[in-house]
Amino acid sequence: MKNGAAVGITPYAAALRDYLAGAGEAALQRAYELGRRGMQEGLGVFDVLAMHQEALETILRETPAEGAGKVAIDAGVFLAESLSPFEMTHRGFREAVTALRHLNQALEESARRIAHALHDEAGQLLVSAHLALQALARDLPPAARARLAEVRRPLEEIEKQLRRLSHELRPTVLDDLGLVPALEYLAQGVSERGGPEIRVEGGGGPRLPEAIETALYRVVQEALSNVVRHAAARRVRVILETGPQAIGCRIADDGKGFDVPAVLSRKGRVGLGLIGMRERINALGGTFAIDCVPGQGTEINIAIPLEGNHADSGTSCG
Ligand SMILES: Nc1ncnc2c1ncn2[C@@H]1O[C@H](COP(=O)(O)OP(=O)(O)OP(=O)(O)O)[C@@H](O)[C@H]1O
Ligand SMILES: [Mg+2]
């Protein structure tokens, strides 16, 4: 603890003494300010508690026994005031997380709408254009028909691009056929673009709740993108295990692995992939863990309860 600093045991103890001596609201204001500045300087709740404990012990040693009870109670009021900036920040953080979850749902919904519009509506318009060109070709002399082929080629290219964009936004196969076909399609695409060999295993049985299918799809999508970008892996297994109460998902690669605690505590520019994955799983009350043996690969383990059975998430590296 920084003795004598702007926030530390000395100013804390001085403000607490003043409060116990009857300085009232002005001393409570100082408690609040000390808490707020401490938080800005990186102190945590336990640091404030330790400071309080130390200051209170000193004061109690100087206090006659009959006054000790009142001092302890009044000191509790002072402590609560110094902790209130932490409480307010925590509340603000929870509200921000809730707002982000709603925003994420709204984005998924928009992505689905736009993907389906691109796939179905724009796709249908292009089919109509092709049919009209075919009809026109029949009425034209052979030389002019060849010119029409030049119009068809870019139209086919547009169709391909639309399908790709629609799929990247949200694969219609996820909505139409479910998680396993969507993951197989995703895996095939990644492998074909020069990625590792990917096997999708398990996951038979009835369709899962939509929120779980979407979350697992997005998490596997990001995990595979990380494997391609960072792992230098040759093989990946995506294993789904559906139990009566929970669904498990394991994504294991044989790449170079990484130092999980170091990456997660990295300051400055940090990736959003792992944070986003964990947040998606947390939002469903699930658990998210990364197990890494540097040099031997990375394994991501996820479990999501099928009913509102909430659990914590954590990370480990062995
Ligand atoms: N499968 C993996 N193998 C090796 N390293 C990995 C793997 N997955 C993640 N990492 C490491 O963890 C870091 C953080 O991953 P994360 O997905 O959070 O961010 P990013 O991929 O760097 O950026 P972003 O996902 O925001 O585009 C990566 O930069 C990489 O060093
Ligand atoms: Mg990433």
PDB file of N, CA and C in Angstrom, residues 13-93:
ATOM      1  N   ALA A  13      -6.603   6.875   6.698  1.00  0.00           N
ATOM      2  CA  ALA A  13      -6.701   6.871   8.169  1.00  0.00           C
ATOM      3  C   ALA A  13      -7.050   8.272   8.672  1.00  0.00           C
ATOM      4  N   ALA A  14      -6.467   9.316   8.047  1.00  0.00           N
ATOM      5  CA  ALA A  14      -6.732  10.696   8.497  1.00  0.00           C
ATOM      6  C   ALA A  14      -8.208  11.030   8.304  1.00  0.00           C
ATOM      7  N   ALA A  15      -8.758  10.660   7.124  1.00  0.00           N
ATOM      8  CA  ALA A  15     -10.161  10.971   6.855  1.00  0.00           C
ATOM      9  C   ALA A  15     -11.070  10.181   7.794  1.00  0.00           C
ATOM     10  N   LEU A  16     -10.675   8.912   8.069  1.00  0.00           N
ATOM     11  CA  LEU A  16     -11.493   8.084   8.970  1.00  0.00           C
ATOM     12  C   LEU A  16     -11.488   8.675  10.384  1.00  0.00           C
ATOM     13  N   ARG A  17     -10.308   9.104  10.826  1.00  0.00           N
ATOM     14  CA  ARG A  17     -10.212   9.720  12.166  1.00  0.00           C
ATOM     15  C   ARG A  17     -11.124  10.949  12.247  1.00  0.00           C
ATOM     16  N   ASP A  18     -11.071  11.784  11.180  1.00  0.00           N
ATOM     17  CA  ASP A  18     -11.893  13.001  11.176  1.00  0.00           C
ATOM     18  C   ASP A  18     -13.376  12.632  11.245  1.00  0.00           C
ATOM     19  N   TYR A  19     -13.743  11.593  10.498  1.00  0.00           N
ATOM     20  CA  TYR A  19     -15.156  11.197  10.507  1.00  0.00           C
ATOM     21  C   TYR A  19     -15.577  10.735  11.908  1.00  0.00           C
ATOM     22  N   LEU A  20     -14.695   9.916  12.535  1.00  0.00           N
ATOM     23  CA  LEU A  20     -15.034   9.401  13.870  1.00  0.00           C
ATOM     24  C   LEU A  20     -15.056  10.533  14.900  1.00  0.00           C
ATOM     25  N   ALA A  21     -14.305  11.608  14.583  1.00  0.00           N
ATOM     26  CA  ALA A  21     -14.282  12.751  15.513  1.00  0.00           C
ATOM     27  C   ALA A  21     -15.463  13.685  15.268  1.00  0.00           C
ATOM     28  N   GLY A  22     -16.317  13.337  14.306  1.00  0.00           N
ATOM     29  CA  GLY A  22     -17.545  14.128  14.103  1.00  0.00           C
ATOM     30  C   GLY A  22     -17.518  15.040  12.899  1.00  0.00           C
ATOM     31  N   ALA A  23     -16.592  14.813  11.938  1.00  0.00           N
ATOM     32  CA  ALA A  23     -16.519  15.711  10.767  1.00  0.00           C
ATOM     33  C   ALA A  23     -17.698  15.511   9.807  1.00  0.00           C
ATOM     34  N   GLY A  24     -18.466  14.447   9.990  1.00  0.00           N
ATOM     35  CA  GLY A  24     -19.716  14.256   9.253  1.00  0.00           C
ATOM     36  C   GLY A  24     -19.571  14.144   7.749  1.00  0.00           C
ATOM     37  N   GLU A  25     -20.532  14.806   7.058  1.00  0.00           N
ATOM     38  CA  GLU A  25     -20.670  14.680   5.598  1.00  0.00           C
ATOM     39  C   GLU A  25     -19.362  15.000   4.853  1.00  0.00           C
ATOM     40  N   ALA A  26     -18.603  16.016   5.342  1.00  0.00           N
ATOM     41  CA  ALA A  26     -17.373  16.408   4.630  1.00  0.00           C
ATOM     42  C   ALA A  26     -16.380  15.248   4.622  1.00  0.00           C
ATOM     43  N   ALA A  27     -16.293  14.503   5.746  1.00  0.00           N
ATOM     44  CA  ALA A  27     -15.354  13.366   5.798  1.00  0.00           C
ATOM     45  C   ALA A  27     -15.856  12.224   4.935  1.00  0.00           C
ATOM     46  N   LEU A  28     -17.186  12.051   4.893  1.00  0.00           N
ATOM     47  CA  LEU A  28     -17.740  10.992   4.025  1.00  0.00           C
ATOM     48  C   LEU A  28     -17.439  11.302   2.567  1.00  0.00           C
ATOM     49  N   GLN A  29     -17.495  12.589   2.218  1.00  0.00           N
ATOM     50  CA  GLN A  29     -17.168  12.994   0.853  1.00  0.00           C
ATOM     51  C   GLN A  29     -15.717  12.623   0.519  1.00  0.00           C
ATOM     52  N   ARG A  30     -14.837  12.799   1.526  1.00  0.00           N
ATOM     53  CA  ARG A  30     -13.428  12.422   1.306  1.00  0.00           C
ATOM     54  C   ARG A  30     -13.295  10.900   1.132  1.00  0.00           C
ATOM     55  N   ALA A  31     -14.123  10.141   1.891  1.00  0.00           N
ATOM     56  CA  ALA A  31     -14.091   8.670   1.748  1.00  0.00           C
ATOM     57  C   ALA A  31     -14.448   8.299   0.318  1.00  0.00           C
ATOM     58  N   TYR A  32     -15.494   8.947  -0.191  1.00  0.00           N
ATOM     59  CA  TYR A  32     -15.952   8.658  -1.559  1.00  0.00           C
ATOM     60  C   TYR A  32     -14.835   8.987  -2.564  1.00  0.00           C
ATOM     61  N   GLU A  33     -14.237  10.165  -2.365  1.00  0.00           N
ATOM     62  CA  GLU A  33     -13.178  10.639  -3.272  1.00  0.00           C
ATOM     63  C   GLU A  33     -11.970   9.697  -3.238  1.00  0.00           C
ATOM     64  N   LEU A  34     -11.619   9.221  -1.999  1.00  0.00           N
ATOM     65  CA  LEU A  34     -10.479   8.294  -1.889  1.00  0.00           C
ATOM     66  C   LEU A  34     -10.778   7.005  -2.647  1.00  0.00           C
ATOM     67  N   GLY A  35     -12.020   6.512  -2.502  1.00  0.00           N
ATOM     68  CA  GLY A  35     -12.412   5.294  -3.215  1.00  0.00           C
ATOM     69  C   GLY A  35     -12.339   5.506  -4.721  1.00  0.00           C
ATOM     70  N   ARG A  36     -12.858   6.645  -5.177  1.00  0.00           N
ATOM     71  CA  ARG A  36     -12.909   6.918  -6.613  1.00  0.00           C
ATOM     72  C   ARG A  36     -11.495   7.025  -7.197  1.00  0.00           C
ATOM     73  N   ARG A  37     -10.625   7.769  -6.472  1.00  0.00           N
ATOM     74  CA  ARG A  37      -9.266   7.934  -7.000  1.00  0.00           C
ATOM     75  C   ARG A  37      -8.476   6.633  -6.907  1.00  0.00           C
ATOM     76  N   GLY A  38      -8.727   5.877  -5.823  1.00  0.00           N
ATOM     77  CA  GLY A  38      -8.056   4.575  -5.680  1.00  0.00           C
ATOM     78  C   GLY A  38      -8.389   3.683  -6.859  1.00  0.00           C
ATOM     79  N   MET A  39      -9.686   3.674  -7.224  1.00  0.00           N
ATOM     80  CA  MET A  39     -10.118   2.841  -8.335  1.00  0.00           C
ATOM     81  C   MET A  39      -9.398   3.248  -9.628  1.00  0.00           C
ATOM     82  N   GLN A  40      -9.318   4.583  -9.814  1.00  0.00           N
ATOM     83  CA  GLN A  40      -8.623   5.088 -11.020  1.00  0.00           C
ATOM     84  C   GLN A  40      -7.161   4.653 -11.047  1.00  0.00           C
ATOM     85  N   GLU A  41      -6.562   4.561  -9.847  1.00  0.00           N
ATOM     86  CA  GLU A  41      -5.137   4.191  -9.777  1.00  0.00           C
ATOM     87  C   GLU A  41      -4.934   2.686  -9.767  1.00  0.00           C
ATOM     88  N   GLY A  42      -6.029   1.947  -9.896  1.00  0.00           N
ATOM     89  CA  GLY A  42      -5.899   0.480 -10.038  1.00  0.00           C
ATOM     90  C   GLY A  42      -6.075  -0.284  -8.743  1.00  0.00           C
ATOM     91  N   LEU A  43      -6.519   0.391  -7.648  1.00  0.00           N
ATOM     92  CA  LEU A  43      -6.767  -0.352  -6.415  1.00  0.00           C
ATOM     93  C   LEU A  43      -8.051  -1.159  -6.560  1.00  0.00           C
ATOM     94  N   GLY A  44      -8.122  -2.278  -5.855  1.00  0.00           N
ATOM     95  CA  GLY A  44      -9.331  -3.096  -5.861  1.00  0.00           C
ATOM     96  C   GLY A  44     -10.034  -3.006  -4.520  1.00  0.00           C
ATOM     97  N   VAL A  45     -11.190  -3.674  -4.431  1.00  0.00           N
ATOM     98  CA  VAL A  45     -11.975  -3.657  -3.198  1.00  0.00           C
ATOM     99  C   VAL A  45     -11.151  -4.210  -2.032  1.00  0.00           C
ATOM    100  N   PHE A  46     -10.372  -5.271  -2.309  1.00  0.00           N
ATOM    101  CA  PHE A  46      -9.585  -5.863  -1.220  1.00  0.00           C
ATOM    102  C   PHE A  46      -8.496  -4.917  -0.726  1.00  0.00           C
ATOM    103  N   ASP A  47      -7.961  -4.080  -1.610  1.00  0.00           N
ATOM    104  CA  ASP A  47      -6.950  -3.101  -1.179  1.00  0.00           C
ATOM    105  C   ASP A  47      -7.577  -2.095  -0.223  1.00  0.00           C
ATOM    106  N   VAL A  48      -8.804  -1.654  -0.559  1.00  0.00           N
ATOM    107  CA  VAL A  48      -9.487  -0.685   0.315  1.00  0.00           C
ATOM    108  C   VAL A  48      -9.808  -1.350   1.656  1.00  0.00           C
ATOM    109  N   LEU A  49     -10.266  -2.615   1.582  1.00  0.00           N
ATOM    110  CA  LEU A  49     -10.584  -3.322   2.833  1.00  0.00           C
ATOM    111  C   LEU A  49      -9.347  -3.445   3.719  1.00  0.00           C
ATOM    112  N   ALA A  50      -8.209  -3.752   3.082  1.00  0.00           N
ATOM    113  CA  ALA A  50      -6.968  -3.905   3.860  1.00  0.00           C
ATOM    114  C   ALA A  50      -6.574  -2.584   4.506  1.00  0.00           C
ATOM    115  N   MET A  51      -6.746  -1.481   3.736  1.00  0.00           N
ATOM    116  CA  MET A  51      -6.417  -0.146   4.246  1.00  0.00           C
ATOM    117  C   MET A  51      -7.312   0.176   5.451  1.00  0.00           C
ATOM    118  N   HIS A  52      -8.599  -0.144   5.290  1.00  0.00           N
ATOM    119  CA  HIS A  52      -9.573   0.132   6.342  1.00  0.00           C
ATOM    120  C   HIS A  52      -9.215  -0.648   7.602  1.00  0.00           C
ATOM    121  N   GLN A  53      -8.926  -1.937   7.399  1.00  0.00           N
ATOM    122  CA  GLN A  53      -8.600  -2.810   8.525  1.00  0.00           C
ATOM    123  C   GLN A  53      -7.416  -2.256   9.310  1.00  0.00           C
ATOM    124  N   GLU A  54      -6.380  -1.851   8.561  1.00  0.00           N
ATOM    125  CA  GLU A  54      -5.149  -1.367   9.194  1.00  0.00           C
ATOM    126  C   GLU A  54      -5.436  -0.084   9.979  1.00  0.00           C
ATOM    127  N   ALA A  55      -6.184   0.831   9.315  1.00  0.00           N
ATOM    128  CA  ALA A  55      -6.479   2.113   9.976  1.00  0.00           C
ATOM    129  C   ALA A  55      -7.342   1.876  11.218  1.00  0.00           C
ATOM    130  N   LEU A  56      -8.337   1.004  11.083  1.00  0.00           N
ATOM    131  CA  LEU A  56      -9.262   0.771  12.200  1.00  0.00           C
ATOM    132  C   LEU A  56      -8.545   0.124  13.388  1.00  0.00           C
ATOM    133  N   GLU A  57      -7.652  -0.834  13.065  1.00  0.00           N
ATOM    134  CA  GLU A  57      -6.916  -1.497  14.158  1.00  0.00           C
ATOM    135  C   GLU A  57      -6.118  -0.469  14.964  1.00  0.00           C
ATOM    136  N   THR A  58      -5.448   0.458  14.261  1.00  0.00           N
ATOM    137  CA  THR A  58      -4.660   1.490  14.957  1.00  0.00           C
ATOM    138  C   THR A  58      -5.571   2.348  15.830  1.00  0.00           C
ATOM    139  N   ILE A  59      -6.706   2.768  15.258  1.00  0.00           N
ATOM    140  CA  ILE A  59      -7.618   3.650  16.000  1.00  0.00           C
ATOM    141  C   ILE A  59      -8.185   2.919  17.225  1.00  0.00           C
ATOM    142  N   LEU A  60      -8.542   1.635  17.031  1.00  0.00           N
ATOM    143  CA  LEU A  60      -9.150   0.887  18.143  1.00  0.00           C
ATOM    144  C   LEU A  60      -8.162   0.686  19.293  1.00  0.00           C
ATOM    145  N   ARG A  61      -6.859   0.580  18.950  1.00  0.00           N
ATOM    146  CA  ARG A  61      -5.857   0.415  20.016  1.00  0.00           C
ATOM    147  C   ARG A  61      -5.818   1.649  20.916  1.00  0.00           C
ATOM    148  N   GLU A  62      -6.189   2.808  20.316  1.00  0.00           N
ATOM    149  CA  GLU A  62      -6.135   4.064  21.097  1.00  0.00           C
ATOM    150  C   GLU A  62      -7.486   4.384  21.722  1.00  0.00           C
ATOM    151  N   THR A  63      -8.513   3.542  21.449  1.00  0.00           N
ATOM    152  CA  THR A  63      -9.872   3.859  21.899  1.00  0.00           C
ATOM    153  C   THR A  63     -10.200   3.106  23.183  1.00  0.00           C
ATOM    154  N   PRO A  64     -10.773   3.794  24.194  1.00  0.00           N
ATOM    155  CA  PRO A  64     -11.194   3.080  25.405  1.00  0.00           C
ATOM    156  C   PRO A  64     -12.219   2.002  25.051  1.00  0.00           C
ATOM    157  N   ALA A  65     -12.197   0.886  25.804  1.00  0.00           N
ATOM    158  CA  ALA A  65     -13.027  -0.286  25.465  1.00  0.00           C
ATOM    159  C   ALA A  65     -14.488   0.093  25.272  1.00  0.00           C
ATOM    160  N   GLU A  66     -15.029   0.999  26.121  1.00  0.00           N
ATOM    161  CA  GLU A  66     -16.473   1.284  26.045  1.00  0.00           C
ATOM    162  C   GLU A  66     -16.857   2.026  24.748  1.00  0.00           C
ATOM    163  N   GLY A  67     -15.869   2.664  24.116  1.00  0.00           N
ATOM    164  CA  GLY A  67     -16.182   3.399  22.882  1.00  0.00           C
ATOM    165  C   GLY A  67     -15.958   2.567  21.620  1.00  0.00           C
ATOM    166  N   ALA A  68     -15.390   1.357  21.777  1.00  0.00           N
ATOM    167  CA  ALA A  68     -14.961   0.583  20.604  1.00  0.00           C
ATOM    168  C   ALA A  68     -16.137   0.197  19.699  1.00  0.00           C
ATOM    169  N   GLY A  69     -17.285  -0.163  20.329  1.00  0.00           N
ATOM    170  CA  GLY A  69     -18.445  -0.603  19.537  1.00  0.00           C
ATOM    171  C   GLY A  69     -18.898   0.501  18.595  1.00  0.00           C
ATOM    172  N   LYS A  70     -19.020   1.712  19.127  1.00  0.00           N
ATOM    173  CA  LYS A  70     -19.516   2.833  18.299  1.00  0.00           C
ATOM    174  C   LYS A  70     -18.512   3.145  17.175  1.00  0.00           C
ATOM    175  N   VAL A  71     -17.212   3.105  17.524  1.00  0.00           N
ATOM    176  CA  VAL A  71     -16.183   3.369  16.502  1.00  0.00           C
ATOM    177  C   VAL A  71     -16.305   2.366  15.363  1.00  0.00           C
ATOM    178  N   ALA A  72     -16.486   1.074  15.732  1.00  0.00           N
ATOM    179  CA  ALA A  72     -16.567   0.036  14.685  1.00  0.00           C
ATOM    180  C   ALA A  72     -17.771   0.288  13.781  1.00  0.00           C
ATOM    181  N   ILE A  73     -18.916   0.661  14.403  1.00  0.00           N
ATOM    182  CA  ILE A  73     -20.130   0.883  13.593  1.00  0.00           C
ATOM    183  C   ILE A  73     -19.948   2.104  12.691  1.00  0.00           C
ATOM    184  N   ASP A  74     -19.447   3.203  13.262  1.00  0.00           N
ATOM    185  CA  ASP A  74     -19.258   4.420  12.450  1.00  0.00           C
ATOM    186  C   ASP A  74     -18.233   4.188  11.343  1.00  0.00           C
ATOM    187  N   ALA A  75     -17.185   3.410  11.668  1.00  0.00           N
ATOM    188  CA  ALA A  75     -16.150   3.125  10.659  1.00  0.00           C
ATOM    189  C   ALA A  75     -16.762   2.340   9.499  1.00  0.00           C
ATOM    190  N   GLY A  76     -17.764   1.503   9.806  1.00  0.00           N
ATOM    191  CA  GLY A  76     -18.444   0.730   8.744  1.00  0.00           C
ATOM    192  C   GLY A  76     -19.142   1.650   7.765  1.00  0.00           C
ATOM    193  N   VAL A  77     -19.742   2.742   8.280  1.00  0.00           N
ATOM    194  CA  VAL A  77     -20.416   3.718   7.397  1.00  0.00           C
ATOM    195  C   VAL A  77     -19.389   4.361   6.476  1.00  0.00           C
ATOM    196  N   PHE A  78     -18.240   4.708   7.058  1.00  0.00           N
ATOM    197  CA  PHE A  78     -17.168   5.347   6.285  1.00  0.00           C
ATOM    198  C   PHE A  78     -16.665   4.397   5.186  1.00  0.00           C
ATOM    199  N   LEU A  79     -16.490   3.113   5.596  1.00  0.00           N
ATOM    200  CA  LEU A  79     -16.002   2.120   4.633  1.00  0.00           C
ATOM    201  C   LEU A  79     -16.987   1.972   3.469  1.00  0.00           C
ATOM    202  N   ALA A  80     -18.290   1.886   3.809  1.00  0.00           N
ATOM    203  CA  ALA A  80     -19.299   1.726   2.750  1.00  0.00           C
ATOM    204  C   ALA A  80     -19.211   2.878   1.761  1.00  0.00           C
ATOM    205  N   GLU A  81     -18.969   4.098   2.281  1.00  0.00           N
ATOM    206  CA  GLU A  81     -18.886   5.259   1.400  1.00  0.00           C
ATOM    207  C   GLU A  81     -17.665   5.160   0.474  1.00  0.00           C
ATOM    208  N   SER A  82     -16.561   4.667   1.037  1.00  0.00           N
ATOM    209  CA  SER A  82     -15.345   4.582   0.210  1.00  0.00           C
ATOM    210  C   SER A  82     -15.473   3.470  -0.837  1.00  0.00           C
ATOM    211  N   LEU A  83     -16.370   2.508  -0.572  1.00  0.00           N
ATOM    212  CA  LEU A  83     -16.541   1.426  -1.551  1.00  0.00           C
ATOM    213  C   LEU A  83     -17.625   1.734  -2.583  1.00  0.00           C
ATOM    214  N   SER A  84     -18.410   2.798  -2.327  1.00  0.00           N
ATOM    215  CA  SER A  84     -19.536   3.041  -3.237  1.00  0.00           C
ATOM    216  C   SER A  84     -19.104   3.312  -4.686  1.00  0.00           C
ATOM    217  N   PRO A  85     -17.939   3.951  -4.969  1.00  0.00           N
ATOM    218  CA  PRO A  85     -17.550   4.081  -6.390  1.00  0.00           C
ATOM    219  C   PRO A  85     -17.369   2.717  -7.064  1.00  0.00           C
ATOM    220  N   PHE A  86     -16.877   1.735  -6.293  1.00  0.00           N
ATOM    221  CA  PHE A  86     -16.699   0.390  -6.875  1.00  0.00           C
ATOM    222  C   PHE A  86     -18.062  -0.209  -7.229  1.00  0.00           C
ATOM    223  N   GLU A  87     -19.012  -0.036  -6.298  1.00  0.00           N
ATOM    224  CA  GLU A  87     -20.358  -0.590  -6.505  1.00  0.00           C
ATOM    225  C   GLU A  87     -21.002   0.057  -7.747  1.00  0.00           C
ATOM    226  N   MET A  88     -20.832   1.404  -7.852  1.00  0.00           N
ATOM    227  CA  MET A  88     -21.446   2.096  -8.998  1.00  0.00           C
ATOM    228  C   MET A  88     -20.831   1.624 -10.312  1.00  0.00           C
ATOM    229  N   THR A  89     -19.516   1.448 -10.287  1.00  0.00           N
ATOM    230  CA  THR A  89     -18.843   0.986 -11.511  1.00  0.00           C
ATOM    231  C   THR A  89     -19.309  -0.417 -11.873  1.00  0.00           C
ATOM    232  N   HIS A  90     -19.422  -1.269 -10.852  1.00  0.00           N
ATOM    233  CA  HIS A  90     -19.851  -2.645 -11.094  1.00  0.00           C
ATOM    234  C   HIS A  90     -21.256  -2.665 -11.699  1.00  0.00           C
ATOM    235  N   ARG A  91     -22.124  -1.815 -11.156  1.00  0.00           N
ATOM    236  CA  ARG A  91     -23.502  -1.761 -11.679  1.00  0.00           C
ATOM    237  C   ARG A  91     -23.501  -1.291 -13.138  1.00  0.00           C
ATOM    238  N   GLY A  92     -22.681  -0.245 -13.384  1.00  0.00           N
ATOM    239  CA  GLY A  92     -22.579   0.277 -14.758  1.00  0.00           C
ATOM    240  C   GLY A  92     -22.066  -0.794 -15.704  1.00  0.00           C
ATOM    241  N   PHE A  93     -21.109  -1.589 -15.221  1.00  0.00           N
ATOM    242  CA  PHE A  93     -20.532  -2.655 -16.040  1.00  0.00           C
ATOM    243  C   PHE A  93     -21.604  -3.699 -16.373  1.00  0.00           C
TER     244      PHE A  93
END
